[in-house]
PDB file of C-alpha atoms in Angstrom:
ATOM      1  CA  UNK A 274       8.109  42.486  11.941  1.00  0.00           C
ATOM      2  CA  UNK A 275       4.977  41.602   9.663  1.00  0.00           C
ATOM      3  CA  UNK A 276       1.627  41.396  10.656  1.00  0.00           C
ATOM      4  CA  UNK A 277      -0.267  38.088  10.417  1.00  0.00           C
ATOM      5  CA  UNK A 278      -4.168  37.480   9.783  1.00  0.00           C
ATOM      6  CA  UNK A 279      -6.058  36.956  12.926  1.00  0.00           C
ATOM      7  CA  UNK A 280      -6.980  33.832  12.052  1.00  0.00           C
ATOM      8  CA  UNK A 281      -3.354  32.924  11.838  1.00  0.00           C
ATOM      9  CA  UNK A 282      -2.070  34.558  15.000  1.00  0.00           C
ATOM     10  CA  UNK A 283      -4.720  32.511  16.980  1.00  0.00           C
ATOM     11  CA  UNK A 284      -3.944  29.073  15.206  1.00  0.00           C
ATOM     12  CA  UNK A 285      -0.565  29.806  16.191  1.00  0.00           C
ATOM     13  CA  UNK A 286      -1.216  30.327  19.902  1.00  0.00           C
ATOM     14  CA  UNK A 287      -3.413  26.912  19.989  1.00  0.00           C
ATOM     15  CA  UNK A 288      -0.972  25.445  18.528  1.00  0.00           C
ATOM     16  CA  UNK A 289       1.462  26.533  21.102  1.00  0.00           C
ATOM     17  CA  UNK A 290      -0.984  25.744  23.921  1.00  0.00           C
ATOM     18  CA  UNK A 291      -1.114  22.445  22.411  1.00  0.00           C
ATOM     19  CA  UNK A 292       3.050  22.268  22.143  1.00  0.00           C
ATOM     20  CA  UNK A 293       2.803  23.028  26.088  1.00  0.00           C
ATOM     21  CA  UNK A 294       0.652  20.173  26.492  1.00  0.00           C
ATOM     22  CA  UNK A 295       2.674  17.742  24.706  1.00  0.00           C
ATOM     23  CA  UNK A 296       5.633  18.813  26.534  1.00  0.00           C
ATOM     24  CA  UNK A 297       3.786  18.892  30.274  1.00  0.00           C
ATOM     25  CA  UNK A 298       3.008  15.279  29.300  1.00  0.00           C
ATOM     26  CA  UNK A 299       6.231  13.739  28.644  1.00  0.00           C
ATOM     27  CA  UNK A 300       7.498  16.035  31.837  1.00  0.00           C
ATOM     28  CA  UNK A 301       5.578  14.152  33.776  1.00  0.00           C
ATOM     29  CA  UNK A 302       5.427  11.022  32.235  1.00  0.00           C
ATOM     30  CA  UNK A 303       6.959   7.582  33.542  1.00  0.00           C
ATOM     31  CA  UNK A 304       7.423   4.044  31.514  1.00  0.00           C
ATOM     32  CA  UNK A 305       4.298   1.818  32.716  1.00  0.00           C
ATOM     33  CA  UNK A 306       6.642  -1.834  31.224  1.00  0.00           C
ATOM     34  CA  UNK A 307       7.204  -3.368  34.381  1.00  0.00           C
ATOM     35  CA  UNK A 308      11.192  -4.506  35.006  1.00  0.00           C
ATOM     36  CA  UNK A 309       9.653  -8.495  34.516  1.00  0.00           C
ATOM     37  CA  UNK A 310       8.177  -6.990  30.997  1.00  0.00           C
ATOM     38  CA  UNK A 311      11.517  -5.513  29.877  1.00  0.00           C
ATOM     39  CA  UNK A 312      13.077  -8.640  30.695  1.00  0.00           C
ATOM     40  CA  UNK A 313      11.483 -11.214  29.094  1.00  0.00           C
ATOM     41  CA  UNK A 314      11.507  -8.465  25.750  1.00  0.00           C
ATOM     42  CA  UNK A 315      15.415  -8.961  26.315  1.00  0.00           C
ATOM     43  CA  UNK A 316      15.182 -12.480  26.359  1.00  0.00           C
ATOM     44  CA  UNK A 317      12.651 -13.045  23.376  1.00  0.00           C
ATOM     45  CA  UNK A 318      15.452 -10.665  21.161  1.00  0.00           C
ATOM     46  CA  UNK A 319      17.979 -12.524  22.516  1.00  0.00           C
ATOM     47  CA  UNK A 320      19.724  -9.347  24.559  1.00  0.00           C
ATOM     48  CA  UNK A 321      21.685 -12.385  26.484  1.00  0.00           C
ATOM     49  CA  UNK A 322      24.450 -11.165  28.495  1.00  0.00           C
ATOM     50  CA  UNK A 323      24.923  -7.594  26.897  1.00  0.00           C
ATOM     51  CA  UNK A 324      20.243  -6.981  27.625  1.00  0.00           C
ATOM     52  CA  UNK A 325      21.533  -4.687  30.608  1.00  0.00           C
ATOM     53  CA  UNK A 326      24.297  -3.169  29.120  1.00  0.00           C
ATOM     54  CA  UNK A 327      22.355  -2.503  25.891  1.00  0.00           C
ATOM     55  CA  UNK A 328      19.162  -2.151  26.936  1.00  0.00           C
ATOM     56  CA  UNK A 329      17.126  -2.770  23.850  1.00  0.00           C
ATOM     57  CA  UNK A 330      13.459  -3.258  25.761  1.00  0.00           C
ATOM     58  CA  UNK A 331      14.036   0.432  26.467  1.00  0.00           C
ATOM     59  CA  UNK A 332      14.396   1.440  23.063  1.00  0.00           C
ATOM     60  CA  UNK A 333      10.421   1.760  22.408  1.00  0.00           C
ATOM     61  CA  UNK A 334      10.185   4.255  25.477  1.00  0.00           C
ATOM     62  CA  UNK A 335      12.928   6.357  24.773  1.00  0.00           C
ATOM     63  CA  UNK A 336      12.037   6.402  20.583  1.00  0.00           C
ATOM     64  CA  UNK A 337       8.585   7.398  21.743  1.00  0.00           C
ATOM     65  CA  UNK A 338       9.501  10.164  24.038  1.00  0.00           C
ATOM     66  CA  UNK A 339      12.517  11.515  21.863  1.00  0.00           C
ATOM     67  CA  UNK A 340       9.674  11.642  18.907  1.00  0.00           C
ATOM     68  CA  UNK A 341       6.997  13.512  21.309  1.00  0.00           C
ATOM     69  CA  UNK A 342       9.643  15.481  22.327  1.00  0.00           C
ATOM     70  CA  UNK A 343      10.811  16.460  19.101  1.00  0.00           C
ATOM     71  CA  UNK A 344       7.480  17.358  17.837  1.00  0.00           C
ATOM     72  CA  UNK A 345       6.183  19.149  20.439  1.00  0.00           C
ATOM     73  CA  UNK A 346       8.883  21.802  19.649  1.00  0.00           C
ATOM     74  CA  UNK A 347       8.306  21.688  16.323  1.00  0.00           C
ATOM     75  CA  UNK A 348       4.796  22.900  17.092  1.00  0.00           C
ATOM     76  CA  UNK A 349       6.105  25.103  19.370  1.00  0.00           C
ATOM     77  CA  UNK A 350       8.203  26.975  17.069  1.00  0.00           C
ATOM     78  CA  UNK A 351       5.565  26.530  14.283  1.00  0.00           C
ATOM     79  CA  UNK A 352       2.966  28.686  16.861  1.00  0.00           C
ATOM     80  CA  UNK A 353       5.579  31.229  17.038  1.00  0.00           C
ATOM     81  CA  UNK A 354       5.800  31.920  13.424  1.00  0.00           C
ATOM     82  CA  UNK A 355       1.986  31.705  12.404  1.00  0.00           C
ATOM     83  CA  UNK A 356       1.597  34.163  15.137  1.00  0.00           C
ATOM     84  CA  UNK A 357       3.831  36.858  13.363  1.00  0.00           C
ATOM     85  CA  UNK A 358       7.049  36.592  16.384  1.00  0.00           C
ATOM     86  CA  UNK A 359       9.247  35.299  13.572  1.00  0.00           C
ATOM     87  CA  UNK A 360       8.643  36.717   9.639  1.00  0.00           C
ATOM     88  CA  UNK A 361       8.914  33.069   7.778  1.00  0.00           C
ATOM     89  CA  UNK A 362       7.803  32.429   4.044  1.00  0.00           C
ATOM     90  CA  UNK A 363       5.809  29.210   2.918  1.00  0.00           C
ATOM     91  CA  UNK A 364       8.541  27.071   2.172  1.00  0.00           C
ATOM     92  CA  UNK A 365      10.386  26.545   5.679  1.00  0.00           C
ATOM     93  CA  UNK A 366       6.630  26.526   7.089  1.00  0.00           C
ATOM     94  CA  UNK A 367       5.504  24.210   4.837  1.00  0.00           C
ATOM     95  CA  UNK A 368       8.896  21.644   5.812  1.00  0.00           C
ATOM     96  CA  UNK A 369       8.101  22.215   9.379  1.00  0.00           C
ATOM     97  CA  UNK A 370       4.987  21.044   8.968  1.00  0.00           C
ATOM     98  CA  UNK A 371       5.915  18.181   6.827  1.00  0.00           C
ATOM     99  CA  UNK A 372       8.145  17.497   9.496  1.00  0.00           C
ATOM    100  CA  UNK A 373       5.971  17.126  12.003  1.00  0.00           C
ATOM    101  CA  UNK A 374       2.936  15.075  10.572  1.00  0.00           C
ATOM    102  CA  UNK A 375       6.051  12.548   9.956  1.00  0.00           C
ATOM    103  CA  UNK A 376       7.380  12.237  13.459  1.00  0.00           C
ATOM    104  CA  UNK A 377       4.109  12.281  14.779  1.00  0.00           C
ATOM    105  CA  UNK A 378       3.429   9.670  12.335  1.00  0.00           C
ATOM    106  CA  UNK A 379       6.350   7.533  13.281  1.00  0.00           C
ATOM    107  CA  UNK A 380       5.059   8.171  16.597  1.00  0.00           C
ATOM    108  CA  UNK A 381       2.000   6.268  16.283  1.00  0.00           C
ATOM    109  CA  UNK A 382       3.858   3.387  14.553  1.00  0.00           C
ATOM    110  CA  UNK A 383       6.477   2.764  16.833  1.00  0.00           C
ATOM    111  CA  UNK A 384       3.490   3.016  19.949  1.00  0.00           C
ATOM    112  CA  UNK A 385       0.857   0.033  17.987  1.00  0.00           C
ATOM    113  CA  UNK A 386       1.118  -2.916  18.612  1.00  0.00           C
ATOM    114  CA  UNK A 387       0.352  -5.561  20.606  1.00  0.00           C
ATOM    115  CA  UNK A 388       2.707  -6.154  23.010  1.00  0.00           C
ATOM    116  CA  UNK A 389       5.595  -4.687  24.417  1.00  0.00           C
ATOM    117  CA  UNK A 390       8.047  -6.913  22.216  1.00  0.00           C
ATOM    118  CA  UNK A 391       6.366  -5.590  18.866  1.00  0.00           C
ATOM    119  CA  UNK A 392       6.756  -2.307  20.063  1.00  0.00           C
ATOM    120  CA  UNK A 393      10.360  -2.537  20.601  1.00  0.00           C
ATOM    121  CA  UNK A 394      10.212  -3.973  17.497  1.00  0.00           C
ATOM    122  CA  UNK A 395       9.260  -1.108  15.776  1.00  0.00           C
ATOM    123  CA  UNK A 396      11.130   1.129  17.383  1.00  0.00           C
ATOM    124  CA  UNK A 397      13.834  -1.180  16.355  1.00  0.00           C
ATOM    125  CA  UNK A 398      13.038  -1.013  12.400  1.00  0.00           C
ATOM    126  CA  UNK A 399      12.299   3.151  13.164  1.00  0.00           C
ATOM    127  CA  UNK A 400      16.258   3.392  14.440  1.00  0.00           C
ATOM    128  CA  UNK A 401      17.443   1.311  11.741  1.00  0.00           C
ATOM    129  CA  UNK A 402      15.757   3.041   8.377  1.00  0.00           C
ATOM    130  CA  UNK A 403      17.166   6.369  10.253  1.00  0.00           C
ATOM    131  CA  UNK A 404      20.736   5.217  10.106  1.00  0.00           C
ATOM    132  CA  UNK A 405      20.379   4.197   6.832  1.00  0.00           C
ATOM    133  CA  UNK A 406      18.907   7.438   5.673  1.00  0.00           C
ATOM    134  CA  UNK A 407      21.631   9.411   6.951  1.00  0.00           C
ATOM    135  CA  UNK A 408      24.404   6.816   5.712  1.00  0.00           C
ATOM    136  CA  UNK A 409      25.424   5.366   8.370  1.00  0.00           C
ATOM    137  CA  UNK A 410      27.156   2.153   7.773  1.00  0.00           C
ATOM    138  CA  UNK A 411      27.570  -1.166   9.610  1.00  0.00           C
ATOM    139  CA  UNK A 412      31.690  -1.329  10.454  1.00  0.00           C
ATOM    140  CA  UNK A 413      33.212  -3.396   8.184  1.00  0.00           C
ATOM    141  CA  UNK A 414      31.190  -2.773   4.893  1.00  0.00           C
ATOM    142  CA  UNK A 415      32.140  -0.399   2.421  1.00  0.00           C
ATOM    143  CA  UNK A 416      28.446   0.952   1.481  1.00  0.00           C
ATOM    144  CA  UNK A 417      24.714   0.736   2.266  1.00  0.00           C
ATOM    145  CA  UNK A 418      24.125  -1.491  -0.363  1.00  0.00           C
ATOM    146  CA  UNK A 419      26.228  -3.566   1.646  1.00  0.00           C
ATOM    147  CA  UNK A 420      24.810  -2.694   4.811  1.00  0.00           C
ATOM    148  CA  UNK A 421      21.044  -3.396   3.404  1.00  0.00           C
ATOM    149  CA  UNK A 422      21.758  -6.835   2.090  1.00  0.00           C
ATOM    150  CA  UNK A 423      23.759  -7.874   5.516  1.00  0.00           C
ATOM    151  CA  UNK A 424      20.858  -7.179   7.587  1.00  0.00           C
TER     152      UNK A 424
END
């Protein structure tokens, strides 16, 4: 196993503190949208009969936490290699990092916003732009193309 700089082993151990943190926090965390909240969000989307089946004025809770939870490994496991536990070269450091200003940043956009409705919102357009990254397709259409000019 290499040795790392100083300097490096303690970044990584903040940064682990830091992953505990994050994690601690979602452990512990609860939605704060009251029930009345979530359904007039339903409503206003126009959930109708399928809002507690589907549960779209959820979505912006669970895209937030899945994100946070996400990342916080990420930094986790990013501690553990600057502190020397795993021998890693600059390129998979580098696209961990990458990776995490990102879902931190998509983070922040799906939690701004006004209201609880924009929110969902967001987390909405986050979900969607992921499924079309990975190629997912709507049923029915042959290819994104498709899929991008039906929506």
């Amino acid at each position: 196993m290499e040795a790392t700089e100083p300097g490096l082993e303690n970044l990584g151990h903040l940064i682990q503190v830091f992953a505990a943190e994050v994690n601690n926090f979602l452990r512990f965390s609860v939605p704060v949208v009251s029930d009345g909240v979530r359904s007039q969000v339903d409503v206003e989307l126009d959930a109708g009969r399928h809002a507690s089946t589907v549960g779209v004025s959820k979505l912006a809770d669970e895209m937030t936490f899945t994100l946070l939870q996400t990342t916080g490994n990420m930094l986790h496991g990013l501690g553990t290699i600057l502190m020397g536990r795993t021998p890693a070269s600059p390129p998979p450091v580098a696209a961990l990092t990458r990776s995490i200003i990102e879902h931190s940043a998509m983070c922040v956009y799906s939690c701004s916003g006004e209201s609880h409705l924009h929110r969902t919102v967001r987390a909405a357009i986050l979900a969607r732009r992921g499924l079309i990254e990975i190629g997912a397709k709507k049923p029915g259409l042959e290819s994104n193309r498709q899929c991008n000019r039906a929506a």
